[in-house]
Amino acid sequence: MAKTRILTGITTTGTPHLGNYVGAIRPAIEASQSADNLSFYFLANYHALIKCQDPEMVHQSTTEIAATWLALGLNTDNVVFYRQSDVPEITELSWTLTCMAAKGLMNRAHAYKAAVAANQEAGEDPDYGVTMGLYSYPVLMAADILMFNANKVPVGKDQIQHVEMARDIAARFNHHYGEIFTLPEAVVDEKVSVLQGLDGRKMSKSYGNTIPLFLTEKQLKKHINKIKTNLLEPGEPKDPDTSTVFQIWQAFASEEQTVEMRQAFLDGIAWGEAKKQLFELVNGELAEARERYNELMSNPAYIEEKLQEGAEKARSFSAPLMEKCRKAVGLRPIG
């Protein structure tokens, strides 16, 4: 039986934080251990160019994110781990799909509609500041998915539309040129934790409220101490269900530890003590990976070697499929 193909993209902007780890990296690495799946993980550095025009930042983020996945135990022998820009067939396919993608479909993309709405609200031209990169983002994402005929694409709720667009584009292509592409399915894991940040809102780079994943012990303690809490004194019962400290604890703790901490909150644990215990828990899980991460960051040649190995594996899938696409649309040798 053919293995189920699962594809996950990681945009190379910013430094990975605890929210990325709990919500995407940890479950993805666990899923990659299954022999029933063939998992594709890629560094979406072409996507990064839509939001970030600082070349050093894009490059640094690519290095940090690759090192993060490797440090946390991604088994590259068991998966296909590659950098998007190392697979030229993806951008070639993106153009082929652009010629099949309806403009009306692109007009309905959430990111584009949000940009237009913000411009209109500000009294600007509707397309002010909108690049073709932003507008065509769903087509490039479709190419990422269809290039490897992914069956399942784990995404957050905000990305479901893009997977549905990839299905629409693939179906239209198949209707015109024959069955080339698998129709992908978006997978949203309702159990995946969305961590709160330092200010109680969703942990996000755009809010500036993150706890970076591989801070030093001293910096990690400092960040955890910054988590916003209420003014309840030691001894006063605290509500665990409205507490960022408890929410992060729950994402790292065992079931037994969670029960114990919930009781400690109800018994009026001091905020300082709760944060101290949270630091010890998080640091305990990340200490070994942090050491490995620092080793990798000081040896970029090893990271590059792993990415080149991944690119070779990825192209063993992408090159034959792109050749099939070229023939299907009429781009083939004469005679």
Coordinates of C-alpha atoms in Angstrom, one line a residue:
M1 CA 0.0 0.0 0.0
A2 CA 1.2 3.5 -0.8
K3 CA 2.1 5.6 2.2
T4 CA 0.0 8.6 3.1
R5 CA 1.9 11.8 2.0
I6 CA 1.8 14.6 4.6
L7 CA 3.3 18.0 3.8
T8 CA 4.1 20.8 6.1
G9 CA 5.7 24.2 5.2
I10 CA 7.5 26.4 7.7
T11 CA 7.8 30.1 6.6
T12 CA 11.3 31.4 7.2
T13 CA 10.6 34.7 9.0
G14 CA 11.5 35.3 12.6
T15 CA 12.9 33.1 15.3
P16 CA 10.9 30.0 16.4
H17 CA 9.1 30.4 19.7
L18 CA 7.3 28.2 22.3
G19 CA 4.1 28.6 20.4
N20 CA 5.6 27.2 17.2
Y21 CA 7.1 24.3 19.1
V22 CA 3.9 23.3 20.9
G23 CA 1.5 24.0 18.0
A24 CA 3.5 22.7 15.0
I25 CA 7.0 21.4 15.5
R26 CA 6.5 18.9 18.3
P27 CA 3.4 17.2 16.9
A28 CA 4.9 17.2 13.4
I29 CA 8.1 15.5 14.6
E30 CA 6.0 12.9 16.5
A31 CA 3.9 12.2 13.4
S32 CA 7.1 11.8 11.3
Q33 CA 8.0 8.7 13.3
S34 CA 5.1 6.7 11.8
A35 CA 6.0 4.2 9.2
D36 CA 2.5 4.6 7.6
N37 CA 3.3 8.1 6.5
L38 CA 5.7 9.8 4.1
S39 CA 6.3 13.2 5.5
F40 CA 7.6 16.3 3.6
Y41 CA 8.8 19.3 5.6
F42 CA 10.1 22.3 3.8
L43 CA 11.5 25.7 4.6
A44 CA 9.2 28.1 2.7
N45 CA 11.8 30.8 1.9
Y46 CA 10.1 31.9 -1.3
H47 CA 7.0 32.6 0.8
A48 CA 9.1 34.6 3.2
L49 CA 9.9 37.2 0.5
I50 CA 6.3 38.3 0.5
K51 CA 6.6 39.7 4.0
C52 CA 10.3 40.3 4.4
Q53 CA 12.6 42.2 2.1
D54 CA 15.6 42.0 4.5
P55 CA 17.9 39.4 2.9
E56 CA 20.0 38.9 6.0
M57 CA 16.8 38.3 8.1
V58 CA 15.5 35.7 5.6
H59 CA 18.8 33.9 5.5
Q60 CA 19.2 34.0 9.3
S61 CA 15.7 32.8 9.9
T62 CA 16.2 29.9 7.4
T63 CA 19.3 28.8 9.3
E64 CA 17.6 29.1 12.7
I65 CA 14.5 27.2 11.7
A66 CA 16.5 24.4 10.0
A67 CA 18.7 24.1 13.1
T68 CA 15.6 24.1 15.3
W69 CA 13.9 21.1 13.6
L70 CA 17.2 19.2 13.5
A71 CA 18.0 19.9 17.1
L72 CA 14.5 18.8 18.2
G73 CA 15.1 15.3 16.7
L74 CA 13.7 15.4 13.2
N75 CA 14.8 12.1 11.6
T76 CA 15.9 13.2 8.1
D77 CA 16.4 9.6 7.1
N78 CA 12.7 9.0 7.6
V79 CA 11.3 12.2 6.0
V80 CA 12.0 14.6 3.2
F81 CA 13.3 17.8 4.7
Y82 CA 14.2 20.5 2.2
R83 CA 14.4 24.2 1.4
Q84 CA 11.8 25.4 -1.1
S85 CA 14.3 27.3 -3.2
D86 CA 16.4 24.2 -3.8
V87 CA 13.6 22.6 -5.8
P88 CA 13.3 24.6 -9.0
E89 CA 10.3 22.5 -10.2
I90 CA 8.2 24.2 -7.6
T91 CA 8.4 27.6 -9.2
E92 CA 8.0 26.1 -12.7
L93 CA 4.9 24.4 -11.5
S94 CA 3.7 27.6 -9.9
W95 CA 3.6 29.3 -13.3
T96 CA 1.9 26.3 -15.0
L97 CA -0.8 26.4 -12.2
T98 CA -1.1 30.2 -12.5
C99 CA -2.2 29.7 -16.1
M100 CA -5.1 27.5 -14.7
A101 CA -6.0 29.5 -11.6
A102 CA -9.0 31.7 -12.0
K103 CA -8.5 35.4 -11.1
G104 CA -11.9 35.4 -9.3
L105 CA -10.6 32.6 -7.0
M106 CA -7.5 34.7 -6.2
N107 CA -9.7 37.7 -5.5
R108 CA -11.4 35.7 -2.7
A109 CA -8.2 34.9 -0.8
H110 CA -8.4 36.1 2.8
A111 CA -5.0 37.8 2.9
Y112 CA -5.7 39.8 -0.3
K113 CA -9.2 40.7 0.9
A114 CA -7.9 41.9 4.2
A115 CA -5.3 44.1 2.6
V116 CA -7.9 45.6 0.3
A117 CA -10.2 46.2 3.2
A118 CA -7.5 47.9 5.2
N119 CA -6.6 50.2 2.3
Q120 CA -10.2 51.2 1.8
E121 CA -10.6 51.9 5.5
A122 CA -7.5 54.1 5.3
G123 CA -8.8 56.0 2.2
E124 CA -6.1 54.5 0.0
D125 CA -6.3 52.9 -3.5
P126 CA -7.6 49.3 -2.8
D127 CA -4.4 47.7 -4.2
Y128 CA -2.0 50.1 -2.4
G129 CA 1.1 48.1 -1.3
V130 CA -0.3 44.8 -2.6
T131 CA 2.4 42.9 -4.5
M132 CA 1.8 40.1 -6.9
G133 CA 3.6 37.9 -4.4
L134 CA 0.8 38.5 -1.9
Y135 CA -1.9 38.2 -4.5
S136 CA -0.4 35.0 -6.0
Y137 CA 0.5 33.4 -2.7
P138 CA -2.2 30.7 -2.9
V139 CA -0.8 29.5 -6.3
L140 CA 2.7 29.1 -4.9
M141 CA 1.2 27.2 -2.0
A142 CA -0.8 25.0 -4.4
A143 CA 2.5 24.3 -6.2
D144 CA 4.1 23.3 -2.9
I145 CA 1.4 20.9 -2.2
L146 CA 0.7 19.4 -5.6
M147 CA 4.4 19.0 -6.5
F148 CA 4.5 16.1 -4.1
N149 CA 0.9 15.0 -4.5
A150 CA 0.3 15.4 -0.8
N151 CA -2.7 13.6 0.6
K152 CA -2.9 15.6 3.8
V153 CA -1.8 19.1 4.7
P154 CA -1.8 20.0 8.5
V155 CA -2.8 23.6 8.8
G156 CA -4.3 26.2 11.1
K157 CA -7.9 27.3 10.5
D158 CA -6.6 30.4 8.7
Q159 CA -4.9 28.3 6.1
I160 CA -7.8 25.9 5.2
Q161 CA -8.9 28.2 2.3
H162 CA -5.4 27.9 0.7
V163 CA -5.6 24.0 0.7
E164 CA -9.1 24.3 -0.8
M165 CA -7.8 26.6 -3.5
A166 CA -5.1 24.0 -4.3
R167 CA -7.8 21.4 -4.7
D168 CA -9.8 23.7 -7.0
I169 CA -6.7 24.4 -9.2
A170 CA -5.7 20.7 -9.2
A171 CA -9.2 19.6 -10.2
R172 CA -9.3 22.2 -13.0
F173 CA -5.8 21.1 -14.3
N174 CA -6.8 17.4 -14.2
H175 CA -10.0 18.1 -16.1
H176 CA -8.0 19.8 -18.9
Y177 CA -4.9 17.6 -19.0
G178 CA -5.7 14.2 -17.3
E179 CA -5.2 12.9 -13.8
I180 CA -1.9 14.3 -12.8
F181 CA -2.5 15.6 -9.3
T182 CA -3.9 14.2 -6.1
L183 CA -6.6 16.4 -4.5
P184 CA -5.2 17.4 -1.1
E185 CA -7.1 17.5 2.1
A186 CA -6.6 20.1 4.9
V187 CA -6.1 18.6 8.3
V188 CA -6.9 20.8 11.3
D189 CA -6.0 19.2 14.7
E190 CA -8.4 20.8 17.2
K191 CA -6.2 19.4 20.0
V192 CA -3.2 21.4 19.0
S193 CA -2.4 24.0 21.6
V194 CA -2.4 27.7 20.6
L195 CA -0.2 29.2 23.3
Q196 CA -0.8 32.5 24.9
G197 CA 2.1 35.0 24.8
L198 CA 3.5 37.3 27.5
D199 CA 0.5 39.7 27.3
G200 CA -2.2 37.0 27.3
R201 CA -2.9 37.3 23.6
K202 CA -2.0 34.5 21.1
M203 CA 1.8 34.1 21.1
S204 CA 2.8 35.7 17.8
K205 CA 5.8 37.4 16.3
S206 CA 3.4 40.2 15.0
Y207 CA 2.4 41.0 18.6
G208 CA 6.0 40.9 19.9
N209 CA 4.9 38.8 22.8
T210 CA 6.8 35.6 22.2
I211 CA 9.1 33.4 24.2
P212 CA 11.9 32.4 21.8
L213 CA 12.5 28.6 21.9
F214 CA 16.2 28.5 22.5
L215 CA 16.9 31.3 24.9
T216 CA 19.7 30.8 27.5
E217 CA 18.5 29.6 30.9
K218 CA 18.8 33.1 32.3
Q219 CA 16.9 34.7 29.4
L220 CA 14.2 32.0 29.5
K221 CA 13.7 32.7 33.2
K222 CA 13.5 36.4 32.6
H223 CA 10.9 36.0 29.8
I224 CA 8.7 33.7 31.9
N225 CA 8.9 36.2 34.8
K226 CA 7.4 38.8 32.4
I227 CA 4.2 36.8 31.8
K228 CA 1.3 39.0 32.7
T229 CA -0.6 38.0 35.8
N230 CA -3.3 39.5 38.0
L231 CA -2.8 41.1 41.5
L232 CA -3.9 38.2 43.6
E233 CA -1.7 37.7 46.6
P234 CA -0.1 34.4 47.8
G235 CA -2.8 32.3 49.5
E236 CA -5.6 33.7 47.4
P237 CA -7.2 31.1 45.1
K238 CA -6.3 31.7 41.4
D239 CA -8.3 30.6 38.3
P240 CA -6.1 28.3 36.2
D241 CA -8.3 28.5 33.2
T242 CA -7.7 32.2 32.7
S243 CA -4.0 32.1 33.4
T244 CA -1.2 32.2 30.8
V245 CA 1.2 30.6 33.3
F246 CA -1.1 27.6 33.7
Q247 CA -1.9 27.4 30.0
I248 CA 1.8 27.1 29.1
W249 CA 2.3 24.7 32.0
Q250 CA -0.4 22.5 30.6
A251 CA 1.3 22.4 27.2
F252 CA 4.5 21.0 28.7
A253 CA 3.3 19.0 31.7
S254 CA 2.1 15.4 32.1
E255 CA -1.5 14.8 33.1
E256 CA -0.4 14.2 36.7
Q257 CA 1.6 17.4 36.8
T258 CA -1.3 19.3 35.3
V259 CA -3.7 18.1 38.0
E260 CA -1.2 19.0 40.8
M261 CA -0.7 22.5 39.4
R262 CA -4.4 23.1 39.0
Q263 CA -4.8 22.2 42.7
A264 CA -1.9 24.5 43.6
F265 CA -3.6 27.4 41.8
L266 CA -6.8 26.7 43.7
D267 CA -4.8 26.6 46.9
G268 CA -3.3 30.1 46.2
I269 CA 0.2 29.4 44.9
A270 CA 2.2 32.6 44.7
W271 CA 2.8 33.9 41.1
G272 CA 6.5 33.9 41.7
E273 CA 6.5 30.2 42.7
A274 CA 4.3 29.2 39.8
K275 CA 6.6 31.0 37.3
K276 CA 9.7 29.4 39.0
Q277 CA 8.1 25.9 38.5
L278 CA 7.1 26.7 35.0
F279 CA 10.7 27.8 34.1
E280 CA 12.0 24.5 35.5
L281 CA 9.5 22.4 33.6
V282 CA 10.1 24.2 30.2
N283 CA 13.8 24.3 30.7
G284 CA 13.9 20.6 31.5
E285 CA 12.2 19.7 28.2
L286 CA 14.4 22.0 26.1
A287 CA 17.8 21.9 27.7
E288 CA 19.2 19.1 25.7
A289 CA 17.8 20.4 22.4
R290 CA 19.1 23.9 23.2
E291 CA 22.7 22.5 23.5
R292 CA 22.3 20.6 20.2
Y293 CA 20.8 23.8 18.6
N294 CA 23.8 25.8 19.6
E295 CA 26.2 23.2 18.2
L296 CA 24.3 23.3 14.9
M297 CA 24.3 27.1 14.7
S298 CA 28.1 27.0 15.1
N299 CA 28.3 24.4 12.3
P300 CA 26.3 25.8 9.4
A301 CA 28.0 23.6 6.9
Y302 CA 26.3 20.5 8.5
I303 CA 22.9 22.2 8.2
E304 CA 23.6 23.0 4.6
E305 CA 24.7 19.4 4.0
K306 CA 21.4 18.1 5.4
L307 CA 19.4 20.5 3.3
Q308 CA 21.2 19.4 0.1
E309 CA 20.5 15.8 0.9
G310 CA 16.9 16.7 1.4
A311 CA 16.8 18.6 -1.9
E312 CA 18.1 15.6 -3.7
K313 CA 15.3 13.4 -2.1
A314 CA 12.7 16.1 -2.9
R315 CA 13.8 16.4 -6.5
S316 CA 13.5 12.6 -7.0
F317 CA 9.8 13.2 -6.6
S318 CA 9.5 16.7 -8.2
A319 CA 11.5 16.2 -11.4
P320 CA 9.5 13.2 -12.8
L321 CA 6.2 14.9 -11.9
M322 CA 7.2 18.1 -13.6
E323 CA 8.2 16.2 -16.7
K324 CA 4.8 14.6 -16.7
C325 CA 3.2 18.1 -16.4
R326 CA 5.3 19.5 -19.2
K327 CA 4.2 16.7 -21.5
A328 CA 0.6 17.0 -20.5
V329 CA 0.4 20.7 -21.4
G330 CA 2.4 20.3 -24.6
L331 CA 5.9 21.4 -23.6
R332 CA 7.7 18.4 -25.1
P333 CA 10.5 17.8 -27.6
I334 CA 9.7 18.2 -31.3
G335 CA 9.8 15.1 -33.5

